[in-house]
Coordinates of C-alpha atoms and ligand atoms in Angstrom, one line a residue:
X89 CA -72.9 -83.6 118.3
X90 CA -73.3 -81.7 114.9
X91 CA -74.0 -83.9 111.8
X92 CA -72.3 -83.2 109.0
X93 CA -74.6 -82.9 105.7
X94 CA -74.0 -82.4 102.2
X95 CA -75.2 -79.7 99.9
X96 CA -75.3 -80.5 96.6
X97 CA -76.7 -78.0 94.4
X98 CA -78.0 -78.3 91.3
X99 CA -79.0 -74.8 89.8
X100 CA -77.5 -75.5 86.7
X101 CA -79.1 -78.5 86.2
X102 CA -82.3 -79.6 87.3
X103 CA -82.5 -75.8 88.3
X104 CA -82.1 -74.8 84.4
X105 CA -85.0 -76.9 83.4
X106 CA -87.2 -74.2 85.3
X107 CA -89.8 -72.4 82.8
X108 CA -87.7 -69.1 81.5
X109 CA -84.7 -70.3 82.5
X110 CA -81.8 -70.1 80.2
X111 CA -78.2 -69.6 81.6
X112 CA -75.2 -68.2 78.9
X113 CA -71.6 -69.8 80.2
X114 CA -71.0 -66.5 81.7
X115 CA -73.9 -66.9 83.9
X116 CA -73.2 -70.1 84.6
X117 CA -69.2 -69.5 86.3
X118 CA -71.4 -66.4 88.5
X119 CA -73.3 -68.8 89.7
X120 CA -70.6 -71.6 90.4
X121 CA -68.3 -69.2 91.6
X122 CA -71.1 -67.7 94.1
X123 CA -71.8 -71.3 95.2
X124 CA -68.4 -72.5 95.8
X125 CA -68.1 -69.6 97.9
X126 CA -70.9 -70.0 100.1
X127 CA -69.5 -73.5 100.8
X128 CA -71.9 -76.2 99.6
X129 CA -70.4 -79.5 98.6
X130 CA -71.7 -80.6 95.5
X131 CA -72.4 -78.3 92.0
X132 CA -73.8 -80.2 89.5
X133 CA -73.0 -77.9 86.7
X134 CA -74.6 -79.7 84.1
X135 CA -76.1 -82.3 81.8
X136 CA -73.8 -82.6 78.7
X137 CA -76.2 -85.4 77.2
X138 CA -78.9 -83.6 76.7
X139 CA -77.4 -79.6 76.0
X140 CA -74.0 -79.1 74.1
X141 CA -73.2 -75.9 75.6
X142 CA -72.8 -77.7 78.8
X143 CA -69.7 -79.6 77.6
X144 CA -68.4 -76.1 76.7
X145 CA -68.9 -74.9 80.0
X146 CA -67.1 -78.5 81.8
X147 CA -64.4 -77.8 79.7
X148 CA -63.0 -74.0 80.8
X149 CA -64.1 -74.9 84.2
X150 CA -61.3 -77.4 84.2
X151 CA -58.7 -74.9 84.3
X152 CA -60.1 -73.3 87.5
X153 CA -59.9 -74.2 91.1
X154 CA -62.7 -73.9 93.7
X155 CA -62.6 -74.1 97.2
X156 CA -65.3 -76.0 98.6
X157 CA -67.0 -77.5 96.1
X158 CA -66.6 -80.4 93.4
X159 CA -68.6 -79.8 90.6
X160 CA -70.2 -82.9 89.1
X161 CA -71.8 -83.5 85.5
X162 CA -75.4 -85.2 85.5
X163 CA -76.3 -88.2 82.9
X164 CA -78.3 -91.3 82.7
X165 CA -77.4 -95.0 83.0
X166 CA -76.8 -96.6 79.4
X167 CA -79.5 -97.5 76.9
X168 CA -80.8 -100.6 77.2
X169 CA -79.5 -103.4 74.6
X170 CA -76.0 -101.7 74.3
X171 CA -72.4 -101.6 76.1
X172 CA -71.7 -98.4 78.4
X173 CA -68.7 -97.6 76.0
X174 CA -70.9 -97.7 72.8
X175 CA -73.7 -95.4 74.4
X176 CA -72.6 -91.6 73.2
X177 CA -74.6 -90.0 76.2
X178 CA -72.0 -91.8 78.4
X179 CA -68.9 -91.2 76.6
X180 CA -69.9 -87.1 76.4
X181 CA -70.1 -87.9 80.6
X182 CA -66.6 -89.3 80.5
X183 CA -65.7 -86.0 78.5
X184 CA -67.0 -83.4 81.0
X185 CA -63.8 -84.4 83.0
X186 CA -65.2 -84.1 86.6
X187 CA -64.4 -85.4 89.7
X188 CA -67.7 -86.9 90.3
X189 CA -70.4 -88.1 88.2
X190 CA -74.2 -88.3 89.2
X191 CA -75.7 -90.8 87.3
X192 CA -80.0 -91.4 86.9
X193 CA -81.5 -94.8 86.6
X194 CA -85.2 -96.3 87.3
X195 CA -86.1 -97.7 90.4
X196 CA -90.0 -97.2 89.5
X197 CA -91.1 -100.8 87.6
X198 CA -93.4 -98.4 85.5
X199 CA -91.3 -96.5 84.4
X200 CA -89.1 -99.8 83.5
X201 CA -92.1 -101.5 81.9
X202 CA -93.6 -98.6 80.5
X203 CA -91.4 -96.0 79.7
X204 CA -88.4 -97.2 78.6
X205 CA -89.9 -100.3 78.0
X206 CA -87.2 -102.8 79.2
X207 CA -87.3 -105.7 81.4
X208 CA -86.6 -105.2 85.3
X209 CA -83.2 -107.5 85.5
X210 CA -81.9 -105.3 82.2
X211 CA -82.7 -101.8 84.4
X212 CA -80.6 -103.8 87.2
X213 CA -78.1 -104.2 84.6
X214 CA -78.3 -100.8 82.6
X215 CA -77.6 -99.1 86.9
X216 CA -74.7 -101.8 87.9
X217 CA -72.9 -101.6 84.5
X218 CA -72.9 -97.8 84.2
X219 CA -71.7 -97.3 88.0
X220 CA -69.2 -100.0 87.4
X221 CA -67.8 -98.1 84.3
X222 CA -67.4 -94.7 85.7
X223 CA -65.6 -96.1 89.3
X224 CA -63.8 -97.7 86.9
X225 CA -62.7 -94.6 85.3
X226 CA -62.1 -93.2 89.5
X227 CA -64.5 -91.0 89.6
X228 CA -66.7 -90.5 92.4
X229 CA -70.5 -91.7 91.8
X230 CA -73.3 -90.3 93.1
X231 CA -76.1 -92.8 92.1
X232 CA -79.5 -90.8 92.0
X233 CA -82.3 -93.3 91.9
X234 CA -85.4 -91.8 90.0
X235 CA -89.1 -91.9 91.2
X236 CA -87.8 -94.1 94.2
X237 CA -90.4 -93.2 96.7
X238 CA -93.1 -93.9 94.1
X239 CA -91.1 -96.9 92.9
X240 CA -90.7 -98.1 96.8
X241 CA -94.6 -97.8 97.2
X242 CA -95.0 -99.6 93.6
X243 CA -92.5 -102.5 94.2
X244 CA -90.3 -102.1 97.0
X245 CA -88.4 -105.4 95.8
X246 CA -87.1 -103.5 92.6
X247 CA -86.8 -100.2 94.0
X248 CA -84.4 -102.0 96.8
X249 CA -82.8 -104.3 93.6
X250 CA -81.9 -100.9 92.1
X251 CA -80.2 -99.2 94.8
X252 CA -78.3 -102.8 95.4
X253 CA -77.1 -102.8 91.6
X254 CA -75.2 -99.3 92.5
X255 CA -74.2 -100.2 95.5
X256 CA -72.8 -103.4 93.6
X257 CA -71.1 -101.2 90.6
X258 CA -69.4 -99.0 93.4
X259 CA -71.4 -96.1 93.9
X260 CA -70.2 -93.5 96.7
X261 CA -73.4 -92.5 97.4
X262 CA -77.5 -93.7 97.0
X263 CA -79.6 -90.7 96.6
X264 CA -83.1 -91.5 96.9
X265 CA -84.8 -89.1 94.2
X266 CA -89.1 -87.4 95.1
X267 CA -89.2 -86.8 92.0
X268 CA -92.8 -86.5 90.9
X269 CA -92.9 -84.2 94.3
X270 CA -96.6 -86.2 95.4
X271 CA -94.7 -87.8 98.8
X272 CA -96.2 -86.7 102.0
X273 CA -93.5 -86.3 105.3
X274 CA -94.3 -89.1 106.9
X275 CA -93.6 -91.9 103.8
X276 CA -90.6 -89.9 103.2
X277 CA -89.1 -90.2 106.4
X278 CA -90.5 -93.9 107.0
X279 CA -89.1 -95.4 103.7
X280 CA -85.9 -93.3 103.8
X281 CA -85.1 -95.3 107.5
X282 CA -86.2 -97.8 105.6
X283 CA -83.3 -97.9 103.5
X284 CA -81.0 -96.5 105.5
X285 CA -81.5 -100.0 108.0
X286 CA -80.5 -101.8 104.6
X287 CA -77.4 -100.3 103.1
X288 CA -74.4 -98.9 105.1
X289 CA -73.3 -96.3 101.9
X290 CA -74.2 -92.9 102.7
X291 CA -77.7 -92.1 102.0
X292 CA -79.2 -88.6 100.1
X293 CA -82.2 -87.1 99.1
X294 CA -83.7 -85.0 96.2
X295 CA -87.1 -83.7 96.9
X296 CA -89.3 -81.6 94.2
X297 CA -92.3 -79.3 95.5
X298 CA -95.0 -80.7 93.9
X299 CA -97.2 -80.3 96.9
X300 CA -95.2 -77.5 98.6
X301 CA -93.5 -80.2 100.9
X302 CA -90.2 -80.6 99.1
X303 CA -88.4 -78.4 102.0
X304 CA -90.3 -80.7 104.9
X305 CA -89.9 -84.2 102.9
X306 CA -85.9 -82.9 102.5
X307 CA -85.8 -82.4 106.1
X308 CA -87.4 -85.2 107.7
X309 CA -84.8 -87.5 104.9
X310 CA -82.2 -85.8 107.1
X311 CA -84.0 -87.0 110.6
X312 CA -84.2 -90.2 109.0
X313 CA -80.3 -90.5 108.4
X314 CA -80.0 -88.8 105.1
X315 CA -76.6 -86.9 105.1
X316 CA -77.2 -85.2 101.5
X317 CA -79.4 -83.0 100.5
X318 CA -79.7 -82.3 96.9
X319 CA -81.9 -79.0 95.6
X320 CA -81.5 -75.3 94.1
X321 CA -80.6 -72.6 95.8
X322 CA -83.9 -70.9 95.4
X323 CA -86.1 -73.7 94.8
X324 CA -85.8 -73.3 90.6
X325 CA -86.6 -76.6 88.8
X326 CA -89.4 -78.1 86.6
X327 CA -93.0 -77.8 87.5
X328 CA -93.0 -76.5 91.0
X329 CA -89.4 -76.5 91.2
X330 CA -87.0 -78.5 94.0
X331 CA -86.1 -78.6 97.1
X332 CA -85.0 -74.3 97.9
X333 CA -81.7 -75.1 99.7
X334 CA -81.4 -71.3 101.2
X335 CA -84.8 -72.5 103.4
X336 CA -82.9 -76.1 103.6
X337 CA -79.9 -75.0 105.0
X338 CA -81.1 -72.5 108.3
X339 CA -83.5 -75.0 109.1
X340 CA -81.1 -77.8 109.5
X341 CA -78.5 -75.6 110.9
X342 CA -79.7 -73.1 113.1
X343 CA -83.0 -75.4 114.5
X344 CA -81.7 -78.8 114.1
X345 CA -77.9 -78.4 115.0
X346 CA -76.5 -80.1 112.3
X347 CA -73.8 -78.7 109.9
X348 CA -74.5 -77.4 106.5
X349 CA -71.6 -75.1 105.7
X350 CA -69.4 -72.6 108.0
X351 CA -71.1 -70.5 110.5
X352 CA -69.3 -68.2 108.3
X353 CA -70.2 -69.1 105.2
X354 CA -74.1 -68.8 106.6
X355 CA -73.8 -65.5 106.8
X356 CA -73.5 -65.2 102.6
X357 CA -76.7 -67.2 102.1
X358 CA -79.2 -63.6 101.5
X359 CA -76.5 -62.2 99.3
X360 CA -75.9 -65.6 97.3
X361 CA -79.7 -66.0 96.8
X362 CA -80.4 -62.3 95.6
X363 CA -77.6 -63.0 93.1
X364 CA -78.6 -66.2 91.3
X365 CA -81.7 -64.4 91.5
X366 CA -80.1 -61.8 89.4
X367 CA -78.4 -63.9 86.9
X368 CA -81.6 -66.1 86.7
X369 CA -83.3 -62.9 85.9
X370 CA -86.5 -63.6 87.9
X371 CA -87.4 -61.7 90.6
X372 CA -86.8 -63.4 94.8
X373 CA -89.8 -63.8 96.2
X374 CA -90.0 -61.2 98.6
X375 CA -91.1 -63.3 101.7
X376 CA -89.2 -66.5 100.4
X377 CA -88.2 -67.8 104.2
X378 CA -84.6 -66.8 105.8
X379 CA -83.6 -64.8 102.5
X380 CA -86.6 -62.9 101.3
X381 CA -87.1 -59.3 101.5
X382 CA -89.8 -59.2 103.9
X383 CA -88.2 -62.2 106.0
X384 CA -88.0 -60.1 108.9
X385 CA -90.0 -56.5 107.8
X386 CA -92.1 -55.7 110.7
X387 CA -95.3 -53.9 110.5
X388 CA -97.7 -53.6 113.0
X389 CA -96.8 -50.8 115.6
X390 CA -96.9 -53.6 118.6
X391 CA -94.6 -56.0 116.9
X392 CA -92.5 -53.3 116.2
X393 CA -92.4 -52.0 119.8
X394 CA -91.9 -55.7 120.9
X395 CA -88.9 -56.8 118.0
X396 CA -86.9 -53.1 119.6
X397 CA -87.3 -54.3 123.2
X398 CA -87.0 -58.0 122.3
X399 CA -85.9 -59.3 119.0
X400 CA -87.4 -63.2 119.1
X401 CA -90.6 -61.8 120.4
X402 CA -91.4 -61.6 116.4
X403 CA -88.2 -62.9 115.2
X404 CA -87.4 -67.2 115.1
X405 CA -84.1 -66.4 114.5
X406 CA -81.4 -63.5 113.9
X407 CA -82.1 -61.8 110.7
X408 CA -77.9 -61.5 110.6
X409 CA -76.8 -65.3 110.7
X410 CA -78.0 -65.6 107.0
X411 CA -76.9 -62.2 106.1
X412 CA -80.5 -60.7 105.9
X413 CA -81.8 -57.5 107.7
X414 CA -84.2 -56.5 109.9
X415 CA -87.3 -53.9 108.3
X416 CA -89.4 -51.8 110.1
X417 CA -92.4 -50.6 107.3
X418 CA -93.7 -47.7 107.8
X419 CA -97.4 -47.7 107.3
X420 CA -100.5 -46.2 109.4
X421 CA -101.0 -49.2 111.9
X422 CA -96.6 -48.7 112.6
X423 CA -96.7 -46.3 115.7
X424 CA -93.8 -44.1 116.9
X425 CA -91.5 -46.3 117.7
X426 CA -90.9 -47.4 114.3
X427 CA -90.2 -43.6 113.3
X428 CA -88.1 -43.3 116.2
X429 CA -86.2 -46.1 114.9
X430 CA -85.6 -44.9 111.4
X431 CA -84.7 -41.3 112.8
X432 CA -81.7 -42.6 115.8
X433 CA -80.3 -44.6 112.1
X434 CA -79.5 -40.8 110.9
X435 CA -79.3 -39.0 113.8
X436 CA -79.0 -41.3 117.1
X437 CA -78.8 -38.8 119.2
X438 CA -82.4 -38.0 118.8
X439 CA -85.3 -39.1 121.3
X440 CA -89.1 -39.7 121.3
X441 CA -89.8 -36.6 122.5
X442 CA -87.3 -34.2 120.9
X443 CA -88.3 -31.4 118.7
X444 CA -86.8 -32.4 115.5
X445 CA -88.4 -35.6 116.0
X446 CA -92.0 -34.1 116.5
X447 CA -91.3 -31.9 113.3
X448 CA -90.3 -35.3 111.2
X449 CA -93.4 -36.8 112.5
X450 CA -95.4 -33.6 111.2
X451 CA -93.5 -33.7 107.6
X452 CA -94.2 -37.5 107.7
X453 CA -97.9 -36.7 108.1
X454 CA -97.9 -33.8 105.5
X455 CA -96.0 -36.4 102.9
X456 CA -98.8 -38.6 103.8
X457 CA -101.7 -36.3 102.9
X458 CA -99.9 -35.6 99.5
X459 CA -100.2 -39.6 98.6
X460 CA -96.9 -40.4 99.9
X461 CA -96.6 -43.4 101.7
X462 CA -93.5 -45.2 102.7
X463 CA -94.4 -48.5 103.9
X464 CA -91.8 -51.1 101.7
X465 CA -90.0 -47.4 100.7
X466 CA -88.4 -46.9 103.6
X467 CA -85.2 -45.7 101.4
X468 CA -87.3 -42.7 100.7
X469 CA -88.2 -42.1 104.0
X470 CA -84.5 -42.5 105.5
X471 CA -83.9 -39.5 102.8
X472 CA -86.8 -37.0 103.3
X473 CA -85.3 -37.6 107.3
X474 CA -81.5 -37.1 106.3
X475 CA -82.7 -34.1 104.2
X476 CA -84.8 -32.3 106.9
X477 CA -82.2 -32.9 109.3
X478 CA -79.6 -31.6 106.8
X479 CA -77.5 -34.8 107.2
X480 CA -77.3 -34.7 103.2
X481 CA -75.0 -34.3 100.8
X482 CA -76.1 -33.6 97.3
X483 CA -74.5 -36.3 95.0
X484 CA -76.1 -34.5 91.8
X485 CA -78.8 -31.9 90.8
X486 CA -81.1 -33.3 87.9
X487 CA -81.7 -29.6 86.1
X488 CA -84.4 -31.0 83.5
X489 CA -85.4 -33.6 81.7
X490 CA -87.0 -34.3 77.8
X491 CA -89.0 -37.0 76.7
X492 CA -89.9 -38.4 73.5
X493 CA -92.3 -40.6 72.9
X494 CA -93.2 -41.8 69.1
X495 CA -95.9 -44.4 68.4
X496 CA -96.2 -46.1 65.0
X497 CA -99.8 -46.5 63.7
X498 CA -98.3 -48.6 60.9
X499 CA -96.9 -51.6 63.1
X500 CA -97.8 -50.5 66.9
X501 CA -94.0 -49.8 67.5
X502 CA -93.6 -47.0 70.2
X503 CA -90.6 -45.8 71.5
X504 CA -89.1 -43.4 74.0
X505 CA -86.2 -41.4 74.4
X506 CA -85.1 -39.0 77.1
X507 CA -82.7 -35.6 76.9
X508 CA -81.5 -34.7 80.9
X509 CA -79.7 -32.3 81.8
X510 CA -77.5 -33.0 85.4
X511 CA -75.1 -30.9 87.4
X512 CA -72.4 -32.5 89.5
X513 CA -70.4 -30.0 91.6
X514 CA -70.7 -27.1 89.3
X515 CA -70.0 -29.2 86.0
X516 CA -73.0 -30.1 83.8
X517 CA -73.5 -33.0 81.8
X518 CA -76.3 -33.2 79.1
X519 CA -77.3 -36.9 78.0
X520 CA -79.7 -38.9 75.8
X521 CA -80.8 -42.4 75.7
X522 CA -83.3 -44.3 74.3
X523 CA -85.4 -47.1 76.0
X524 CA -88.8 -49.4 75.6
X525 CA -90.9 -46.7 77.5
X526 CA -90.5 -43.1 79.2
X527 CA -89.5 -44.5 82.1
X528 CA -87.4 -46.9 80.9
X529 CA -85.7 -44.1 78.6
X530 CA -85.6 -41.2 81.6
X531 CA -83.5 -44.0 84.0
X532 CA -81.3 -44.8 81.2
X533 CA -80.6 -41.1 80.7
X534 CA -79.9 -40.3 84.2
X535 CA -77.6 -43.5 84.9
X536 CA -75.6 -42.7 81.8
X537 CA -74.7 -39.2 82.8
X538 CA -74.2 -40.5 86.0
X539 CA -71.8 -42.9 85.6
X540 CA -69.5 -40.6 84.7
X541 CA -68.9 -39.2 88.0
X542 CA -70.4 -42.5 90.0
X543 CA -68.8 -46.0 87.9
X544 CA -70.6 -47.5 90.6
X545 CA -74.0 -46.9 89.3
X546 CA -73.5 -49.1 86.3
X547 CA -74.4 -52.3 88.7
X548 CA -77.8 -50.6 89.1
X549 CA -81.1 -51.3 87.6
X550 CA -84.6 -51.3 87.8
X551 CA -86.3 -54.3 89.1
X552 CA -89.6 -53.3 89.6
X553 CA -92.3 -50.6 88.6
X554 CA -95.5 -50.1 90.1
X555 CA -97.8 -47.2 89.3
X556 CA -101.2 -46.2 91.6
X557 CA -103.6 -44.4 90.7
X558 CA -104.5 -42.4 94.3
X559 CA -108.0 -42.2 95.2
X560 CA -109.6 -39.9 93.2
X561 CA -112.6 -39.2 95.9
X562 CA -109.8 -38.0 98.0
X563 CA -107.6 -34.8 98.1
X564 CA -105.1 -36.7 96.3
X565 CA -107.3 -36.9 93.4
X566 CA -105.6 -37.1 89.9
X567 CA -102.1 -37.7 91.3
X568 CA -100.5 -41.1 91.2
X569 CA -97.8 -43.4 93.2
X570 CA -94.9 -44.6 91.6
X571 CA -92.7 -47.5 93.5
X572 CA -89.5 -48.1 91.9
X573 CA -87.9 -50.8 93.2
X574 CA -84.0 -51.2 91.9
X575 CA -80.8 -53.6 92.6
X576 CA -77.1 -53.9 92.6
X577 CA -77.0 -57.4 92.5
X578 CA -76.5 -57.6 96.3
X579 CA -79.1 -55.3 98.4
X580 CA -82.5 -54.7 96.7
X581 CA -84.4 -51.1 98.1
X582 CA -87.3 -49.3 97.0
X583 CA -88.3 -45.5 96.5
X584 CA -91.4 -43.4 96.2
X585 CA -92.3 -41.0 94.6
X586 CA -96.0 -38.8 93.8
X587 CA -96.9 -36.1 91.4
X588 CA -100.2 -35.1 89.4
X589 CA -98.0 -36.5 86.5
X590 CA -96.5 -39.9 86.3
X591 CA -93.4 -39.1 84.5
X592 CA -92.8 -36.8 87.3
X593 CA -93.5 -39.2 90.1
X594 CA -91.2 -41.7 88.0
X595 CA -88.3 -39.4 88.3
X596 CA -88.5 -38.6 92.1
X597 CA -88.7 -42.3 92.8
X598 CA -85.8 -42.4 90.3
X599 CA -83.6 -40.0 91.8
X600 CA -84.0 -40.9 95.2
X601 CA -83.1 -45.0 94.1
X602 CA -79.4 -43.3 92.6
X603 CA -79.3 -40.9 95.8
X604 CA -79.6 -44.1 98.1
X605 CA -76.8 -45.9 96.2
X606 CA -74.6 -43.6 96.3
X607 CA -75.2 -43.1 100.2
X608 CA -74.6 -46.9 101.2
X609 CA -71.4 -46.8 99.0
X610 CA -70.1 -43.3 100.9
X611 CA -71.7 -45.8 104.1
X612 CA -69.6 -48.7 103.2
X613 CA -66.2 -46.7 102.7
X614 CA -66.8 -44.6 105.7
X615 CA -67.2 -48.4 107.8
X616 CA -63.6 -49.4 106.3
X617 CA -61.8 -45.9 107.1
X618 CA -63.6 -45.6 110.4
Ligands
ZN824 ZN1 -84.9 -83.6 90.0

């Protein structure tokens, strides 16, 4: 029987108080709307107390309806020595108009006696009054009790006291809170049941990664009884960050067999991550579990041979239930099989031993000996195969290109700009931009001319650069590798390109990255005619 248990997501919260992390309100509806979508149960969209532009936000989210989630504002129980009503932190709460409220309160006698510097039976107080006063005004009230694991191990008579005050002021739920991350497993799991055997409100946890456990302490909450699960989508938060709900949410769902969101919605979970990734503007870790890019890349020529005959040979689970894809790299160790693979995508037709396929393996080994190498580029790769097999289209022809480059000795200021010249079907198009490097400046300059013909291309940009220099000892001496790895919000792919000269090697890397757009858009429609 499948247990149902709620997400609540706090990106925009505890998520924002990540190093380099600073949302606009336009980020923030991306984010909530992407969220809503993929079905989890709680947003907390912000804490109104302690930012302004957060009330800004609560208030044109009013007008708007979502579909699956509520969205909840964050704040603390009232100061101590003062009515709830008089406390302005609590009346900016009331403000945010929510549905539900999630309010903080001690259940560490440390952080009582030392922190906030209060007596024990006024924290008991400061958590029943507040709870009290927002049921009062019907809202829902998710009662997050801080430090309680270190609180439980501290004084488990308060840290009980403190979940009994909420309980007492009407809270909806008790959400036992990691939050200095140092809980092993094990205590988590044991003190959770613990509380669970005391209270019959539904129980939740919120779990930060101080010792890389927040994912396995969040879980093991959930064995114990735990039926939310609060975190980030991607694991941003303070410190180490929180609990990453995209690992979160497979793990309980497809291994544990309890229910998350929508087999349905599942499938979103790559696409949601890569795009709070985007907005966050900090690059996904490419081998993050379940959404990463190199989730399920396969390498090595025998796990290659074994994922085509057998998927779970080297796959835990199917790369498609959380809308991520299967990679095969392409690298020295990957044998045949893994060419074979990427040539039946263009041309399936095509077997291991047909001619064509022996003269793409002899062009691969050429490209090879000139520095090329496509392992993580396999975009490239699919191309130089569509190319030789003349499955390809020309989108554009990029006739020449200018660069500028001025350096002040004054004040060290450099800057680039770039003239190209492009033909599209006969018509040319001459354009010049400016950017904070050559490369920077040549892929302005060839997105802006394209754009014309292709609007598409404007959701494209660079994500990554990597130069190497190839070694020098070899034949390849004095050229260098450029990897370009570029986004449209949704997939993320990667390009190559190789050249004695780097702002050569930058433009073939470049060009193929727009080619390869273009290609999965043509794709795309092609799917929806077909
Ligand atoms: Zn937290």
């Amino acid at each position: 029987m499948e247990r149902k248990i709620f997400i609540f997501d706090s990106t925009l919260r505890d998520g924002a108080q990540a190093e380099s992390i600073s949302y606009s309100v336009e980020d923030k509806w991306k984010i909530v709307q992407a969220l809503d979508k993929l079905g989890v149960s709680y947003i907390e969209a912000g804490n109104p107390g302690s930012n302004p532009k957060d009330l800004e936000f609560f208030n044109q989210i009013k007008t708007h309806q979502l579909k699956h989630a509520k969205i909840t504002a964050f704040g603390s129980t009232r100061r101590k020595g003062m009515k709830v009503e008089d406390d302005a932190n609590n009346q900016l709460l009331l403000d945010t108009d929510t549905p539900v409220v999630t309010i903080v309160g001690k259940s560490w006698d440390l952080h009582v006696k030392d922190v906030i510097n209060t007596s024990l039976d006024e924290n008991l107080d400061m958590i029943g009054e507040t709870v009290a006063f927002f049921k009062n005004k019907g809202k829902e009230v998710i009662f997050d009790a801080e430090h309680f694991f270190d609180g439980f191990k501290s004084n488990p008579t308060h840290a009980f006291d403190s979940l009994q005050a909420a309980a007492d002021g009407g809270a909806d739920w008790l959400i036992l809170c990691e939050t200095n991350g140092g809980s092993f497993p094990g205590e988590v799991f044991e003190i959770t049941k613990n509380v669970i055997n005391k209270f019959s409100l539904p129980v939740g946890i919120h779990c930060h990664n101080d010792c890389g456990m927040a994912v396995a302490n969040s879980i093991m909450a959930v064995e114990a009884g735990a039926t939310q699960v609060q975190g980030t989508l991607i694991g941003f938060g303070e410190r180490c960050g929180n609990a990453n709900l995209s690992t979160i949410i497979p793990n309980l769902q497809l291994k544990k067999d309890y229910e998350c969101i929508t087999d349905d919605q599942l499938i979103k979970l790559t696409s949601t991550a890569r795009m709070v990734a985007e907005v966050s503007n900090i690059p996904l870790d490419n081998h993050l579990p379940y959404v990463g890019k190199s989730a399920f890349a396969h390498k090595g020529g025998m796990h290659v041979d074994g994922v085509i005959k057998v998927p779970r040979s080297f796959e835990h689970v199917k790369p498609d239930e959380i809308g991520n894809g299967r990679r095969f790299l392409m690298s020295e160790v990957s044998g045949r099989s893994t060419i074979l693979e990427k040539i039946q995508k263009v041309s399936p037709e095509l077997k291991k031993n047909s001619k064509q396929t022996q003269s793409i393996i002899d062009l691969l080994k050429k490209s090879e000996h000139e520095g090329y190498q496509f392992e993580g580029a396999e975009c490239s790769f699919e191309l130089m195969i569509r190319k030789h097999l003349g499955k390809y289209q020309p989108f554009f022809q990029l006739e020449s290109f200018t660069i500028i480059s001025e350096q002040s000795l004054l004040n060290g200021n450099s800057s680039s700009s770039a003239v190209i010249k492009v033909n599209v079907d006969g018509e040319e198009e001459f354009t010049a931009a400016e950017g904070n490097g050559p490369v920077n400046a040549l892929d302005r300059a060839l997105r802006k001319a394209l754009e014309v013909f292709y609007p598409e291309l404007k959701d494209v940009h660079l994500t990554d650069f990597k130069v190497r220099v190839l070694n020098p000892k070899k034949a390849t001496a004095a050229k260098v590798r450029v990897l370009i790895e570029s986004t449209d919000g949704k997939d993320i792919w990667t390009t190559v390109g190789v050249s004695t000269d780097i702002l050569q090697a930058s433009c073939i890397a470049l060009v193929d990255s727009i080619e390869y757009k273009l290609l999965k858009n043509i794709e795309k429609k092609f799917k929806i005619f077909a």
